[in-house]
Amino acid sequence: MVGVPHSTGCALCRERRVKCDEAVPQCSQCRKYGRPCPGYRRTFRFQDEGPALQRRHQSRSQSRRPPESTTDAAAAAAAVRNNALAMMRQTHSEDSSSYSQAQAHLQHQMQLQMQQPHLFASYLHSAFPTLYTSNLFRAHNRPDFLAHVAASYASGAAPYLAATLACLTSIYTAQFSPDPAQHTRRSRQLYAHALTHVVAALHSPAALSAPLLATIMMLAVYEMYARTSPDAFVVHVDGVRRIMLARGPAEADPDTDTDDSPDDQPASASSEGEGPGFARGCYIAFRGFLVATAIYEGRACFLDEEPWLRFAGRIRAEDVRKAGRGEHARVVDVCERIWMEVVRCPRYFAEALPEDLLEDRPEGSGSPGENPGWEVEGDVDEGLVARVRATRGRLVRLVRLVRELRGVLGGVDSQEETGPGLLLRGAEDMVSALQSLLVWLRVGRGRGRGRGRGFRVESEFQRGVSSASSEALPVTWLDRVASSMGVIGLRIIWED
């Protein structure tokens, strides 16, 4: 904060908002007014230099990043902030009294502050039992995702996180309450309060921090349950995407374990408010939703870009080591290789759409001319066909390998509600979808040319976020989506 001088007139003239001639020993305005002139004293107003310092700090930080991860962090934060402001205005417009009611409920909520971490832990274990338990080994000698959230909450330095936990646990308890409507209304009010805190945080140095990244992830999950407006969850997923791109893959886990570092040595925090491995936990928890949303929007997923694929390969190698020796490590290895194939597929679906349907796709989803890796020849893009066929072939081999490990860990079957079981089911569904895509590229694309025909992709995620009410869905439906890397129930339907 720096002091900036402003009006030099006497205090009484400034208070009356009249022009002061600054005569001495007293001004003429005060003589006419019949009051003693208080004199002239230089005063200051205070101006926040935080944004300028933040921009300076970000420019220095970005200059040290590798070329592939450099992004305009200020622009990313501004875009996320504008989206949050738009949602906040929409939430207030839907219920003009929501803010005042939220303030009243907030007093009650503050009394439950100490219970919030326990409620959130109960929520994670109930709503994401497979995703949470199957990834516990990844934390190794560090805190897991839940421990990081609890630590950030306890520090009191992240009010946006505390407000988001309150709205998320409220919509969760509504599923079991005898009066779900009351809990849903309260969650909407707390949601508006959380958006206010998020907008404020996006003006601060915490704009690209892991705690804020986790907060926006949880707001996206909240919208998948609550559906305050159609596709509102997409806005928050886009916020997660922008922050992850601004941070870059190197920032997803700057204190990565190596074989040379002893397991009993804790890593230092990567930045203020973050524990080592927090951003990595966010990546593991949310990557399936990034794929599912990319398919839902008809665009590529940025995690299929080479820097992120290299990061995924490093994650695979390190987590195999954490899993220990034996068959469990082999299952982890194959599952991570499945992920590295699945993440490529949203781009194939986006590129396969006929050109006359591209204008109906969301902005920024890409077009054939934007990808130099293939060229269109006639009605069939042979480069895309070759890439789809290669990915499908690798997935088929990986699925067979997982089936060979069925006897491991009590049996790995595509019908089992386990991490490997759900991922195997998603991989099988993706293999079928890729086969349908190959048929479409050879047959359906030419048949639909000029008549506006295309195809659409459906999955459990699409059906869930498009349903009228979350009450008809089990509380674990998002767990199945996340554990299958976002592709369980995936199928291609030709538009006839």
GROMACS .gro file of C-alpha atoms in nm:
model
  496
    1MET     CA    1   0.000   0.000   0.000
    2VAL     CA    2   0.138   0.340  -0.090
    3GLY     CA    3   0.018   0.691   0.002
    4VAL     CA    4  -0.097   0.918  -0.281
    5PRO     CA    5  -0.166   1.289  -0.208
    6HIS     CA    6  -0.497   1.435  -0.321
    7SER     CA    7  -0.686   1.767  -0.258
    8THR     CA    8  -0.479   2.033  -0.074
    9GLY     CA    9  -0.775   2.248   0.032
   10CYS     CA   10  -0.873   2.287   0.396
   11ALA     CA   11  -1.062   2.006   0.565
   12LEU     CA   12  -1.386   2.207   0.599
   13CYS     CA   13  -1.395   2.298   0.226
   14ARG     CA   14  -1.334   1.937   0.134
   15GLU     CA   15  -1.612   1.828   0.368
   16ARG     CA   16  -1.850   2.090   0.214
   17ARG     CA   17  -1.721   2.000  -0.137
   18VAL     CA   18  -1.652   2.362  -0.234
   19LYS     CA   19  -1.345   2.506  -0.401
   20CYS     CA   20  -1.094   2.637  -0.149
   21ASP     CA   21  -0.874   2.938  -0.240
   22GLU     CA   22  -0.617   2.823   0.022
   23ALA     CA   23  -0.570   3.177   0.155
   24VAL     CA   24  -0.376   3.221   0.477
   25PRO     CA   25  -0.426   3.244   0.766
   26GLN     CA   26  -0.776   3.128   0.670
   27CYS     CA   27  -0.956   3.075   0.341
   28SER     CA   28  -1.233   3.306   0.220
   29GLN     CA   29  -1.489   3.022   0.204
   30CYS     CA   30  -1.457   2.960   0.579
   31ARG     CA   31  -1.484   3.336   0.652
   32LYS     CA   32  -1.808   3.354   0.451
   33TYR     CA   33  -1.936   3.040   0.621
   34GLY     CA   34  -1.864   3.186   0.964
   35ARG     CA   35  -1.650   2.897   1.080
   36PRO     CA   36  -1.282   2.893   1.180
   37CYS     CA   37  -1.063   2.756   0.903
   38PRO     CA   38  -0.902   2.428   1.017
   39GLY     CA   39  -0.592   2.497   0.806
   40TYR     CA   40  -0.419   2.294   0.544
   41ARG     CA   41  -0.272   1.956   0.609
   42ARG     CA   42  -0.155   1.722   0.342
   43THR     CA   43  -0.356   1.401   0.355
   44PHE     CA   44  -0.315   1.077   0.172
   45ARG     CA   45  -0.535   0.815   0.018
   46PHE     CA   46  -0.413   0.457   0.002
   47GLN     CA   47  -0.378   0.264  -0.320
   48ASP     CA   48  -0.331  -0.114  -0.336
   49GLU     CA   49  -0.010  -0.199  -0.518
   50GLY     CA   50  -0.077  -0.574  -0.478
   51PRO     CA   51  -0.195  -0.638  -0.835
   52ALA     CA   52   0.107  -0.462  -0.984
   53LEU     CA   53   0.346  -0.654  -0.758
   54GLN     CA   54   0.164  -0.978  -0.844
   55ARG     CA   55   0.202  -0.910  -1.217
   56ARG     CA   56   0.572  -0.838  -1.164
   57HIS     CA   57   0.615  -1.158  -0.963
   58GLN     CA   58   0.425  -1.364  -1.222
   59SER     CA   59   0.634  -1.227  -1.508
   60ARG     CA   60   0.953  -1.330  -1.325
   61SER     CA   61   0.807  -1.674  -1.243
   62GLN     CA   62   0.695  -1.731  -1.601
   63SER     CA   63   1.038  -1.641  -1.739
   64ARG     CA   64   1.182  -1.931  -1.538
   65ARG     CA   65   0.929  -2.186  -1.669
   66PRO     CA   66   1.003  -2.418  -1.963
   67PRO     CA   67   0.872  -2.288  -2.298
   68GLU     CA   68   0.593  -2.544  -2.323
   69SER     CA   69   0.438  -2.442  -1.989
   70THR     CA   70   0.449  -2.062  -2.024
   71THR     CA   71   0.099  -1.913  -2.006
   72ASP     CA   72  -0.040  -1.570  -1.931
   73ALA     CA   73  -0.125  -1.638  -1.568
   74ALA     CA   74  -0.287  -1.299  -1.517
   75ALA     CA   75  -0.516  -1.359  -1.815
   76ALA     CA   76  -0.606  -1.703  -1.684
   77ALA     CA   77  -0.694  -1.566  -1.341
   78ALA     CA   78  -0.894  -1.283  -1.498
   79ALA     CA   79  -1.091  -1.526  -1.716
   80VAL     CA   80  -1.172  -1.752  -1.421
   81ARG     CA   81  -1.266  -1.448  -1.213
   82ASN     CA   82  -1.501  -1.315  -1.484
   83ASN     CA   83  -1.670  -1.654  -1.511
   84ALA     CA   84  -1.714  -1.670  -1.134
   85LEU     CA   85  -1.859  -1.316  -1.132
   86ALA     CA   86  -2.107  -1.411  -1.402
   87MET     CA   87  -2.218  -1.715  -1.203
   88MET     CA   88  -2.241  -1.507  -0.887
   89ARG     CA   89  -2.466  -1.254  -1.059
   90GLN     CA   90  -2.680  -1.534  -1.194
   91THR     CA   91  -2.711  -1.696  -0.852
   92HIS     CA   92  -2.814  -1.363  -0.696
   93SER     CA   93  -3.064  -1.292  -0.973
   94GLU     CA   94  -3.233  -1.626  -0.921
   95ASP     CA   95  -3.291  -1.547  -0.555
   96SER     CA   96  -3.253  -1.181  -0.462
   97SER     CA   97  -3.264  -1.264  -0.094
   98SER     CA   98  -3.002  -1.540  -0.118
   99TYR     CA   99  -2.716  -1.328   0.011
  100SER     CA  100  -2.899  -1.197   0.318
  101GLN     CA  101  -3.030  -1.545   0.394
  102ALA     CA  102  -2.683  -1.686   0.349
  103GLN     CA  103  -2.552  -1.434   0.602
  104ALA     CA  104  -2.812  -1.550   0.853
  105HIS     CA  105  -2.734  -1.915   0.791
  106LEU     CA  106  -2.366  -1.836   0.802
  107GLN     CA  107  -2.391  -1.767   1.175
  108HIS     CA  108  -2.522  -2.116   1.223
  109GLN     CA  109  -2.263  -2.251   0.983
  110MET     CA  110  -1.980  -2.092   1.177
  111GLN     CA  111  -2.092  -2.288   1.482
  112LEU     CA  112  -2.033  -2.602   1.277
  113GLN     CA  113  -1.689  -2.497   1.159
  114MET     CA  114  -1.503  -2.759   1.356
  115GLN     CA  115  -1.729  -3.027   1.207
  116GLN     CA  116  -1.667  -2.929   0.843
  117PRO     CA  117  -1.350  -3.136   0.793
  118HIS     CA  118  -1.526  -3.437   0.944
  119LEU     CA  119  -1.831  -3.381   0.724
  120PHE     CA  120  -1.608  -3.349   0.418
  121ALA     CA  121  -1.425  -3.671   0.511
  122SER     CA  122  -1.761  -3.847   0.544
  123TYR     CA  123  -1.863  -3.706   0.207
  124LEU     CA  124  -1.544  -3.829   0.034
  125HIS     CA  125  -1.575  -4.178   0.180
  126SER     CA  126  -1.945  -4.204   0.090
  127ALA     CA  127  -1.956  -4.029  -0.249
  128PHE     CA  128  -1.612  -4.134  -0.382
  129PRO     CA  129  -1.532  -4.461  -0.204
  130THR     CA  130  -1.349  -4.619  -0.500
  131LEU     CA  131  -1.160  -4.313  -0.623
  132TYR     CA  132  -1.044  -4.220  -0.273
  133THR     CA  133  -0.940  -4.560  -0.140
  134SER     CA  134  -0.779  -4.685  -0.463
  135ASN     CA  135  -0.550  -4.380  -0.476
  136LEU     CA  136  -0.442  -4.365  -0.112
  137PHE     CA  137  -0.113  -4.541  -0.191
  138ARG     CA  138  -0.012  -4.251  -0.419
  139ALA     CA  139   0.036  -4.019  -0.121
  140HIS     CA  140   0.309  -4.254   0.005
  141ASN     CA  141   0.489  -4.069   0.288
  142ARG     CA  142   0.295  -3.745   0.233
  143PRO     CA  143  -0.053  -3.620   0.327
  144ASP     CA  144  -0.330  -3.733   0.094
  145PHE     CA  145  -0.584  -3.503  -0.075
  146LEU     CA  146  -0.818  -3.507   0.226
  147ALA     CA  147  -0.534  -3.420   0.465
  148HIS     CA  148  -0.429  -3.127   0.244
  149VAL     CA  149  -0.784  -2.991   0.237
  150ALA     CA  150  -0.819  -3.029   0.612
  151ALA     CA  151  -0.486  -2.853   0.672
  152SER     CA  152  -0.581  -2.560   0.447
  153TYR     CA  153  -0.916  -2.535   0.625
  154ALA     CA  154  -0.756  -2.542   0.970
  155SER     CA  155  -0.504  -2.272   0.876
  156GLY     CA  156  -0.786  -2.020   0.822
  157ALA     CA  157  -0.590  -1.872   0.530
  158ALA     CA  158  -0.836  -1.996   0.267
  159PRO     CA  159  -1.188  -1.867   0.342
  160TYR     CA  160  -1.291  -1.964  -0.012
  161LEU     CA  161  -1.212  -2.327   0.070
  162ALA     CA  162  -1.409  -2.316   0.396
  163ALA     CA  163  -1.714  -2.167   0.223
  164THR     CA  164  -1.696  -2.427  -0.055
  165LEU     CA  165  -1.676  -2.715   0.191
  166ALA     CA  166  -1.990  -2.580   0.358
  167CYS     CA  167  -2.195  -2.567   0.036
  168LEU     CA  168  -2.069  -2.906  -0.087
  169THR     CA  169  -2.138  -3.092   0.237
  170SER     CA  170  -2.479  -2.923   0.254
  171ILE     CA  171  -2.586  -3.054  -0.089
  172TYR     CA  172  -2.449  -3.394   0.013
  173THR     CA  173  -2.649  -3.409   0.339
  174ALA     CA  174  -2.961  -3.307   0.145
  175GLN     CA  175  -2.958  -3.653  -0.013
  176PHE     CA  176  -3.019  -3.813   0.327
  177SER     CA  177  -3.223  -3.546   0.501
  178PRO     CA  178  -3.599  -3.580   0.566
  179ASP     CA  179  -3.625  -3.226   0.427
  180PRO     CA  180  -3.389  -3.223   0.125
  181ALA     CA  181  -3.541  -2.903  -0.015
  182GLN     CA  182  -3.431  -2.703   0.290
  183HIS     CA  183  -3.073  -2.833   0.267
  184THR     CA  184  -3.067  -2.766  -0.106
  185ARG     CA  185  -3.179  -2.407  -0.053
  186ARG     CA  186  -2.916  -2.360   0.215
  187SER     CA  187  -2.649  -2.505  -0.011
  188ARG     CA  188  -2.745  -2.258  -0.285
  189GLN     CA  189  -2.706  -1.969  -0.042
  190LEU     CA  190  -2.371  -2.099   0.078
  191TYR     CA  191  -2.271  -2.150  -0.285
  192ALA     CA  192  -2.329  -1.780  -0.357
  193HIS     CA  193  -2.117  -1.697  -0.051
  194ALA     CA  194  -1.840  -1.929  -0.176
  195LEU     CA  195  -1.839  -1.761  -0.518
  196THR     CA  196  -1.788  -1.425  -0.346
  197HIS     CA  197  -1.479  -1.557  -0.169
  198VAL     CA  198  -1.346  -1.717  -0.488
  199VAL     CA  199  -1.374  -1.389  -0.680
  200ALA     CA  200  -1.183  -1.212  -0.401
  201ALA     CA  201  -0.913  -1.483  -0.402
  202LEU     CA  202  -0.869  -1.446  -0.778
  203HIS     CA  203  -0.759  -1.086  -0.709
  204SER     CA  204  -0.492  -1.209  -0.466
  205PRO     CA  205  -0.158  -1.392  -0.489
  206ALA     CA  206  -0.354  -1.714  -0.420
  207ALA     CA  207  -0.509  -1.696  -0.770
  208LEU     CA  208  -0.304  -1.989  -0.902
  209SER     CA  209  -0.254  -2.178  -0.576
  210ALA     CA  210  -0.337  -2.544  -0.522
  211PRO     CA  211  -0.596  -2.467  -0.247
  212LEU     CA  212  -0.790  -2.244  -0.489
  213LEU     CA  213  -0.754  -2.507  -0.762
  214ALA     CA  214  -0.905  -2.765  -0.525
  215THR     CA  215  -1.181  -2.518  -0.437
  216ILE     CA  216  -1.287  -2.469  -0.800
  217MET     CA  217  -1.276  -2.845  -0.852
  218MET     CA  218  -1.521  -2.885  -0.564
  219LEU     CA  219  -1.746  -2.610  -0.702
  220ALA     CA  220  -1.759  -2.803  -1.031
  221VAL     CA  221  -1.860  -3.118  -0.843
  222TYR     CA  222  -2.121  -2.915  -0.654
  223GLU     CA  223  -2.274  -2.801  -0.985
  224MET     CA  224  -2.277  -3.160  -1.113
  225TYR     CA  225  -2.504  -3.238  -0.817
  226ALA     CA  226  -2.704  -2.916  -0.784
  227ARG     CA  227  -2.742  -2.801  -1.148
  228THR     CA  228  -2.815  -2.439  -1.060
  229SER     CA  229  -2.829  -2.377  -1.436
  230PRO     CA  230  -2.770  -2.588  -1.749
  231ASP     CA  231  -2.403  -2.670  -1.800
  232ALA     CA  232  -2.295  -2.449  -1.508
  233PHE     CA  233  -2.039  -2.713  -1.412
  234VAL     CA  234  -1.860  -2.647  -1.744
  235VAL     CA  235  -1.771  -2.296  -1.626
  236HIS     CA  236  -1.590  -2.431  -1.321
  237VAL     CA  237  -1.420  -2.711  -1.517
  238ASP     CA  238  -1.294  -2.443  -1.754
  239GLY     CA  239  -1.158  -2.258  -1.450
  240VAL     CA  240  -0.970  -2.572  -1.345
  241ARG     CA  241  -0.833  -2.608  -1.698
  242ARG     CA  242  -0.713  -2.248  -1.711
  243ILE     CA  243  -0.541  -2.265  -1.372
  244MET     CA  244  -0.372  -2.596  -1.455
  245LEU     CA  245  -0.250  -2.456  -1.788
  246ALA     CA  246  -0.124  -2.140  -1.617
  247ARG     CA  247   0.063  -2.345  -1.358
  248GLY     CA  248   0.191  -2.594  -1.617
  249PRO     CA  249   0.273  -2.962  -1.564
  250ALA     CA  250   0.595  -2.876  -1.382
  251GLU     CA  251   0.387  -2.701  -1.113
  252ALA     CA  252   0.149  -2.996  -1.075
  253ASP     CA  253   0.406  -3.156  -0.848
  254PRO     CA  254   0.730  -2.954  -0.823
  255ASP     CA  255   0.863  -3.176  -0.542
  256THR     CA  256   0.830  -3.500  -0.731
  257ASP     CA  257   0.985  -3.807  -0.570
  258THR     CA  258   1.294  -3.950  -0.736
  259ASP     CA  259   1.481  -4.270  -0.674
  260ASP     CA  260   1.765  -4.063  -0.525
  261SER     CA  261   1.551  -3.899  -0.257
  262PRO     CA  262   1.493  -4.094   0.064
  263ASP     CA  263   1.132  -4.174   0.143
  264ASP     CA  264   1.154  -4.040   0.496
  265GLN     CA  265   1.255  -3.690   0.388
  266PRO     CA  266   0.952  -3.462   0.361
  267ALA     CA  267   0.953  -3.225   0.063
  268SER     CA  268   0.919  -2.853   0.111
  269ALA     CA  269   0.601  -2.672   0.020
  270SER     CA  270   0.595  -2.553  -0.340
  271SER     CA  271   0.435  -2.220  -0.261
  272GLU     CA  272   0.258  -2.039   0.017
  273GLY     CA  273  -0.047  -2.228   0.139
  274GLU     CA  274   0.046  -2.551  -0.039
  275GLY     CA  275   0.184  -2.870   0.101
  276PRO     CA  276   0.402  -3.091  -0.117
  277GLY     CA  277   0.186  -3.308  -0.339
  278PHE     CA  278  -0.134  -3.102  -0.305
  279ALA     CA  279  -0.148  -3.008  -0.674
  280ARG     CA  280  -0.064  -3.366  -0.766
  281GLY     CA  281  -0.360  -3.485  -0.559
  282CYS     CA  282  -0.583  -3.239  -0.745
  283TYR     CA  283  -0.460  -3.377  -1.078
  284ILE     CA  284  -0.528  -3.739  -0.979
  285ALA     CA  285  -0.871  -3.659  -0.836
  286PHE     CA  286  -1.001  -3.448  -1.125
  287ARG     CA  287  -0.841  -3.579  -1.444
  288GLY     CA  288  -1.135  -3.810  -1.519
  289PHE     CA  289  -1.376  -3.516  -1.504
  290LEU     CA  290  -1.153  -3.318  -1.743
  291VAL     CA  291  -1.183  -3.599  -1.999
  292ALA     CA  292  -1.558  -3.643  -1.941
  293THR     CA  293  -1.624  -3.270  -1.982
  294ALA     CA  294  -1.408  -3.249  -2.296
  295ILE     CA  295  -1.616  -3.526  -2.457
  296TYR     CA  296  -1.935  -3.359  -2.335
  297GLU     CA  297  -1.832  -3.031  -2.502
  298GLY     CA  298  -1.701  -3.196  -2.819
  299ARG     CA  299  -1.342  -3.077  -2.786
  300ALA     CA  300  -0.996  -3.215  -2.715
  301CYS     CA  301  -0.863  -3.253  -2.360
  302PHE     CA  302  -0.547  -3.051  -2.299
  303LEU     CA  303  -0.400  -3.338  -2.095
  304ASP     CA  304  -0.325  -3.521  -2.423
  305GLU     CA  305  -0.059  -3.261  -2.511
  306GLU     CA  306   0.300  -3.380  -2.502
  307PRO     CA  307   0.416  -3.199  -2.182
  308TRP     CA  308   0.120  -3.343  -1.988
  309LEU     CA  309   0.171  -3.691  -2.135
  310ARG     CA  310   0.535  -3.678  -2.021
  311PHE     CA  311   0.411  -3.575  -1.677
  312ALA     CA  312   0.164  -3.869  -1.679
  313GLY     CA  313   0.451  -4.103  -1.769
  314ARG     CA  314   0.651  -3.975  -1.472
  315ILE     CA  315   0.347  -4.020  -1.246
  316ARG     CA  316   0.314  -4.379  -1.369
  317ALA     CA  317   0.678  -4.465  -1.298
  318GLU     CA  318   0.672  -4.312  -0.950
  319ASP     CA  319   0.338  -4.462  -0.847
  320VAL     CA  320   0.444  -4.807  -0.963
  321ARG     CA  321   0.739  -4.774  -0.724
  322LYS     CA  322   0.505  -4.658  -0.445
  323ALA     CA  323   0.280  -4.960  -0.503
  324GLY     CA  324   0.567  -5.187  -0.408
  325ARG     CA  325   0.663  -5.505  -0.582
  326GLY     CA  326   0.444  -5.780  -0.721
  327GLU     CA  327   0.112  -5.788  -0.899
  328HIS     CA  328  -0.027  -5.471  -0.739
  329ALA     CA  329   0.249  -5.268  -0.904
  330ARG     CA  330   0.168  -5.436  -1.238
  331VAL     CA  331  -0.200  -5.339  -1.205
  332VAL     CA  332  -0.103  -4.976  -1.131
  333ASP     CA  333   0.131  -4.974  -1.430
  334VAL     CA  334  -0.134  -5.105  -1.671
  335CYS     CA  335  -0.406  -4.873  -1.536
  336GLU     CA  336  -0.185  -4.568  -1.588
  337ARG     CA  337  -0.103  -4.683  -1.941
  338ILE     CA  338  -0.477  -4.714  -2.006
  339TRP     CA  339  -0.520  -4.354  -1.888
  340MET     CA  340  -0.250  -4.234  -2.129
  341GLU     CA  341  -0.448  -4.388  -2.417
  342VAL     CA  342  -0.795  -4.280  -2.301
  343VAL     CA  343  -0.692  -3.914  -2.266
  344ARG     CA  344  -0.615  -3.900  -2.641
  345CYS     CA  345  -0.966  -4.001  -2.746
  346PRO     CA  346  -1.166  -3.676  -2.693
  347ARG     CA  347  -0.955  -3.519  -2.969
  348TYR     CA  348  -1.049  -3.799  -3.208
  349PHE     CA  349  -1.422  -3.743  -3.150
  350ALA     CA  350  -1.379  -3.366  -3.195
  351GLU     CA  351  -1.182  -3.400  -3.518
  352ALA     CA  352  -1.418  -3.658  -3.668
  353LEU     CA  353  -1.721  -3.430  -3.681
  354PRO     CA  354  -1.808  -3.322  -4.037
  355GLU     CA  355  -1.709  -2.967  -4.123
  356ASP     CA  356  -2.072  -2.860  -4.168
  357LEU     CA  357  -2.130  -2.949  -3.801
  358LEU     CA  358  -1.826  -2.767  -3.661
  359GLU     CA  359  -2.020  -2.444  -3.615
  360ASP     CA  360  -2.246  -2.623  -3.366
  361ARG     CA  361  -1.954  -2.719  -3.142
  362PRO     CA  362  -1.845  -2.512  -2.842
  363GLU     CA  363  -1.598  -2.232  -2.905
  364GLY     CA  364  -1.236  -2.342  -2.882
  365SER     CA  365  -1.302  -2.710  -2.957
  366GLY     CA  366  -1.071  -2.705  -3.258
  367SER     CA  367  -1.114  -2.798  -3.621
  368PRO     CA  368  -0.932  -3.023  -3.869
  369GLY     CA  369  -0.724  -2.735  -4.004
  370GLU     CA  370  -0.589  -2.653  -3.658
  371ASN     CA  371  -0.412  -2.988  -3.619
  372PRO     CA  372  -0.102  -3.022  -3.840
  373GLY     CA  373  -0.079  -3.392  -3.759
  374TRP     CA  374  -0.328  -3.497  -4.026
  375GLU     CA  375  -0.481  -3.383  -4.353
  376VAL     CA  376  -0.825  -3.439  -4.501
  377GLU     CA  377  -0.829  -3.633  -4.827
  378GLY     CA  378  -1.174  -3.676  -4.975
  379ASP     CA  379  -1.440  -3.798  -4.737
  380VAL     CA  380  -1.201  -3.994  -4.516
  381ASP     CA  381  -0.915  -3.857  -4.311
  382GLU     CA  382  -0.662  -4.138  -4.333
  383GLY     CA  383  -0.436  -3.983  -4.069
  384LEU     CA  384  -0.717  -3.973  -3.814
  385VAL     CA  385  -0.821  -4.327  -3.904
  386ALA     CA  386  -0.464  -4.448  -3.847
  387ARG     CA  387  -0.438  -4.275  -3.508
  388VAL     CA  388  -0.777  -4.406  -3.391
  389ARG     CA  389  -0.687  -4.756  -3.503
  390ALA     CA  390  -0.350  -4.743  -3.326
  391THR     CA  391  -0.503  -4.618  -3.000
  392ARG     CA  392  -0.776  -4.881  -3.017
  393GLY     CA  393  -0.515  -5.152  -3.074
  394ARG     CA  394  -0.313  -5.043  -2.771
  395LEU     CA  395  -0.626  -5.030  -2.555
  396VAL     CA  396  -0.729  -5.381  -2.663
  397ARG     CA  397  -0.387  -5.514  -2.562
  398LEU     CA  398  -0.404  -5.335  -2.226
  399VAL     CA  399  -0.755  -5.466  -2.157
  400ARG     CA  400  -0.633  -5.819  -2.225
  401LEU     CA  401  -0.341  -5.764  -1.991
  402VAL     CA  402  -0.571  -5.648  -1.710
  403ARG     CA  403  -0.787  -5.954  -1.762
  404GLU     CA  404  -0.479  -6.172  -1.726
  405LEU     CA  405  -0.429  -6.015  -1.385
  406ARG     CA  406  -0.783  -6.104  -1.277
  407GLY     CA  407  -0.661  -6.325  -1.000
  408VAL     CA  408  -0.460  -6.040  -0.852
  409LEU     CA  409  -0.590  -5.840  -0.554
  410GLY     CA  410  -0.891  -6.066  -0.510
  411GLY     CA  411  -0.980  -6.056  -0.878
  412VAL     CA  412  -0.995  -5.769  -1.127
  413ASP     CA  413  -1.314  -5.793  -1.325
  414SER     CA  414  -1.490  -5.532  -1.537
  415GLN     CA  415  -1.810  -5.586  -1.336
  416GLU     CA  416  -1.648  -5.518  -0.998
  417GLU     CA  417  -1.686  -5.180  -0.827
  418THR     CA  418  -1.311  -5.144  -0.769
  419GLY     CA  419  -1.066  -4.893  -0.912
  420PRO     CA  420  -0.915  -5.136  -1.166
  421GLY     CA  421  -1.258  -5.289  -1.233
  422LEU     CA  422  -1.423  -4.956  -1.318
  423LEU     CA  423  -1.125  -4.846  -1.525
  424LEU     CA  424  -1.136  -5.177  -1.714
  425ARG     CA  425  -1.507  -5.127  -1.784
  426GLY     CA  426  -1.440  -4.775  -1.909
  427ALA     CA  427  -1.156  -4.904  -2.130
  428GLU     CA  428  -1.384  -5.170  -2.278
  429ASP     CA  429  -1.649  -4.905  -2.351
  430MET     CA  430  -1.385  -4.683  -2.512
  431VAL     CA  431  -1.267  -4.971  -2.733
  432SER     CA  432  -1.624  -5.018  -2.858
  433ALA     CA  433  -1.666  -4.644  -2.912
  434LEU     CA  434  -1.343  -4.623  -3.111
  435GLN     CA  435  -1.460  -4.913  -3.328
  436SER     CA  436  -1.786  -4.725  -3.394
  437LEU     CA  437  -1.583  -4.414  -3.475
  438LEU     CA  438  -1.379  -4.607  -3.733
  439VAL     CA  439  -1.699  -4.728  -3.896
  440TRP     CA  440  -1.834  -4.372  -3.894
  441LEU     CA  441  -1.519  -4.236  -4.060
  442ARG     CA  442  -1.542  -4.499  -4.334
  443VAL     CA  443  -1.917  -4.507  -4.388
  444GLY     CA  444  -2.123  -4.258  -4.191
  445ARG     CA  445  -1.922  -3.943  -4.261
  446GLY     CA  446  -1.970  -3.965  -4.638
  447ARG     CA  447  -2.336  -4.062  -4.597
  448GLY     CA  448  -2.405  -3.759  -4.375
  449ARG     CA  449  -2.212  -3.500  -4.579
  450GLY     CA  450  -2.422  -3.204  -4.684
  451ARG     CA  451  -2.724  -3.309  -4.482
  452GLY     CA  452  -2.613  -3.194  -4.137
  453ARG     CA  453  -2.583  -3.550  -4.007
  454GLY     CA  454  -2.320  -3.642  -3.757
  455PHE     CA  455  -2.292  -3.846  -3.442
  456ARG     CA  456  -2.324  -3.782  -3.074
  457VAL     CA  457  -2.140  -3.937  -2.781
  458GLU     CA  458  -2.324  -4.058  -2.473
  459SER     CA  459  -2.192  -4.185  -2.141
  460GLU     CA  460  -2.297  -4.215  -1.779
  461PHE     CA  461  -2.155  -3.868  -1.724
  462GLN     CA  462  -2.362  -3.710  -2.002
  463ARG     CA  463  -2.677  -3.879  -1.879
  464GLY     CA  464  -2.607  -3.772  -1.521
  465VAL     CA  465  -2.538  -3.403  -1.581
  466SER     CA  466  -2.832  -3.381  -1.825
  467SER     CA  467  -3.090  -3.541  -1.595
  468ALA     CA  468  -3.359  -3.322  -1.441
  469SER     CA  469  -3.272  -3.403  -1.082
  470SER     CA  470  -2.980  -3.557  -0.897
  471GLU     CA  471  -3.223  -3.720  -0.653
  472ALA     CA  472  -3.284  -4.001  -0.904
  473LEU     CA  473  -2.911  -4.084  -0.911
  474PRO     CA  474  -2.710  -4.274  -0.651
  475VAL     CA  475  -2.472  -4.062  -0.449
  476THR     CA  476  -2.178  -4.257  -0.598
  477TRP     CA  477  -2.251  -4.189  -0.966
  478LEU     CA  478  -1.965  -3.941  -0.993
  479ASP     CA  479  -1.731  -4.194  -0.830
  480ARG     CA  480  -1.796  -4.434  -1.120
  481VAL     CA  481  -1.725  -4.156  -1.369
  482ALA     CA  482  -1.399  -4.047  -1.204
  483SER     CA  483  -1.271  -4.402  -1.144
  484SER     CA  484  -1.328  -4.495  -1.510
  485MET     CA  485  -1.138  -4.183  -1.627
  486GLY     CA  486  -1.467  -4.026  -1.739
  487VAL     CA  487  -1.564  -4.280  -2.006
  488ILE     CA  488  -1.781  -4.545  -1.841
  489GLY     CA  489  -2.091  -4.620  -2.049
  490LEU     CA  490  -1.942  -4.438  -2.350
  491ARG     CA  491  -2.103  -4.507  -2.689
  492ILE     CA  492  -2.142  -4.335  -3.025
  493ILE     CA  493  -2.490  -4.281  -3.166
  494TRP     CA  494  -2.527  -4.191  -3.533
  495GLU     CA  495  -2.761  -3.907  -3.605
  496ASP     CA  496  -3.011  -4.033  -3.863
   0.00000   0.00000   0.00000
